[in-house]
Coordinates of C-alpha atoms in Angstrom, one line a residue:
M1 CA 0.0 0.0 0.0
P2 CA 1.4 3.5 -0.8
S3 CA 2.4 5.9 1.8
M4 CA -0.1 8.6 2.7
D5 CA 2.0 11.3 0.9
L6 CA 2.2 9.2 -2.3
A7 CA -1.5 8.2 -2.0
L8 CA -2.5 11.9 -1.8
K9 CA -0.3 12.8 -4.7
T10 CA -1.9 10.0 -6.7
L11 CA -5.4 11.1 -5.9
E12 CA -4.7 14.7 -6.7
H13 CA -3.3 13.6 -10.1
E14 CA -6.4 11.4 -10.6
F15 CA -9.1 13.7 -9.3
H16 CA -7.8 16.5 -11.5
S17 CA -7.8 14.1 -14.5
E18 CA -4.2 14.9 -15.3
P19 CA -2.4 13.3 -18.3
G20 CA -1.8 9.6 -17.7
S21 CA -4.6 9.4 -15.1
F22 CA -7.2 6.6 -15.1
L23 CA -10.0 9.1 -15.1
L24 CA -8.8 11.1 -18.1
G25 CA -8.2 7.9 -20.2
L26 CA -11.6 6.6 -19.2
R27 CA -13.6 9.7 -19.9
C28 CA -11.8 11.0 -23.0
D29 CA -10.4 7.9 -24.7
L30 CA -12.8 5.3 -23.5
V31 CA -9.9 3.2 -22.3
W32 CA -10.0 1.3 -19.0
D33 CA -6.3 1.2 -18.1
R34 CA -6.0 -1.7 -15.6
E35 CA -2.7 -0.5 -14.2
A36 CA -3.9 3.1 -13.8
F37 CA -7.1 1.8 -12.1
S38 CA -5.0 -0.2 -9.7
R39 CA -2.9 2.8 -8.7
L40 CA -6.1 4.8 -8.1
E41 CA -7.8 2.1 -6.1
R42 CA -4.7 1.4 -3.9
A43 CA -4.4 5.2 -3.2
M44 CA -8.1 5.4 -2.3
R45 CA -7.7 2.5 0.1
A46 CA -4.6 4.0 1.7
V47 CA -6.4 7.3 2.3
C48 CA -9.4 5.6 3.7
E49 CA -7.3 3.7 6.1
H50 CA -5.4 6.8 7.2
L51 CA -8.5 9.0 7.6
K52 CA -10.8 6.5 9.1
D53 CA -10.9 8.3 12.4
A54 CA -10.8 11.8 11.0
E55 CA -13.4 14.2 12.2
H56 CA -13.1 16.4 9.1
L57 CA -12.3 15.5 5.5
P58 CA -10.7 17.8 2.9
R59 CA -13.3 18.9 0.4
W60 CA -11.2 18.1 -2.6
L61 CA -10.9 14.5 -1.5
A62 CA -14.7 14.3 -0.8
E63 CA -15.4 15.6 -4.2
G64 CA -13.0 13.2 -5.8
Y65 CA -14.4 10.1 -4.0
Y66 CA -17.9 11.2 -4.9
Q67 CA -17.0 11.7 -8.5
V68 CA -15.3 8.4 -8.9
A69 CA -18.2 6.5 -7.2
T70 CA -20.9 8.2 -9.3
E71 CA -19.3 9.0 -12.6
V72 CA -17.2 5.9 -13.4
P73 CA -20.2 3.6 -13.3
S74 CA -22.2 6.0 -15.5
W75 CA -19.3 6.5 -18.0
T76 CA -18.8 2.8 -18.4
A77 CA -22.5 1.7 -18.4
H78 CA -23.0 2.2 -22.2
P79 CA -23.2 -1.2 -23.9
N80 CA -20.6 -0.1 -26.5
F81 CA -18.0 0.9 -23.9
P82 CA -15.0 -1.2 -24.8
R83 CA -14.4 -4.1 -22.3
P84 CA -11.5 -6.3 -23.2
E85 CA -11.5 -7.8 -19.7
P86 CA -14.1 -10.3 -18.4
E87 CA -17.4 -8.5 -17.4
D88 CA -17.0 -9.7 -13.7
Y89 CA -13.7 -7.7 -13.5
Y90 CA -15.5 -4.4 -14.3
A91 CA -18.4 -5.3 -11.9
S92 CA -15.8 -6.0 -9.2
C93 CA -14.0 -2.7 -9.9
I94 CA -17.3 -0.6 -9.8
E95 CA -18.3 -2.4 -6.5
R96 CA -14.8 -1.6 -5.1
L97 CA -15.1 2.1 -6.0
T98 CA -18.5 2.2 -4.3
D99 CA -17.2 0.4 -1.2
L100 CA -14.2 2.8 -1.0
A101 CA -16.4 5.9 -1.2
D102 CA -18.7 4.4 1.5
W103 CA -15.6 3.7 3.7
F104 CA -14.2 7.2 3.1
F105 CA -17.4 9.0 4.1
R106 CA -18.4 6.8 7.0
G107 CA -15.0 6.1 8.5
W108 CA -15.6 2.3 8.4
H109 CA -16.2 -0.3 5.7
A110 CA -19.0 -2.8 5.5
Y111 CA -16.8 -5.9 5.8
L112 CA -16.1 -8.0 8.9
E113 CA -12.6 -7.7 10.2
P114 CA -10.1 -9.0 9.5
H115 CA -10.9 -8.1 5.9
V116 CA -8.3 -8.4 3.1
W117 CA -8.7 -6.0 0.2
T118 CA -7.5 -8.0 -2.8
D119 CA -5.9 -6.3 -5.7
L120 CA -8.1 -6.1 -8.8

């Protein structure tokens, strides 16, 4: 799992849809970059873990988690969206993004401990 500093830098890069980001490639090029998704997902997990007891959340992070959890599913829902991976991979990824947003906003995730977040 990335350090908090690296995770925050990764999320800033992603949430601003900078060149090479998963979100920019997904939205503009209709490309699901598996490696870029993994970087995003791992960074989101690291931040959730670090901020799970926080009383206040930075607005830019809240906006980013909300955007990812709501827009990625809608962007990829079109039947013609290219899906070279098996369909269950995309379903698992969308579920993971939803789970991470839920964890971020609540401060706890819905899984019984000990829970192992597998890489997708």
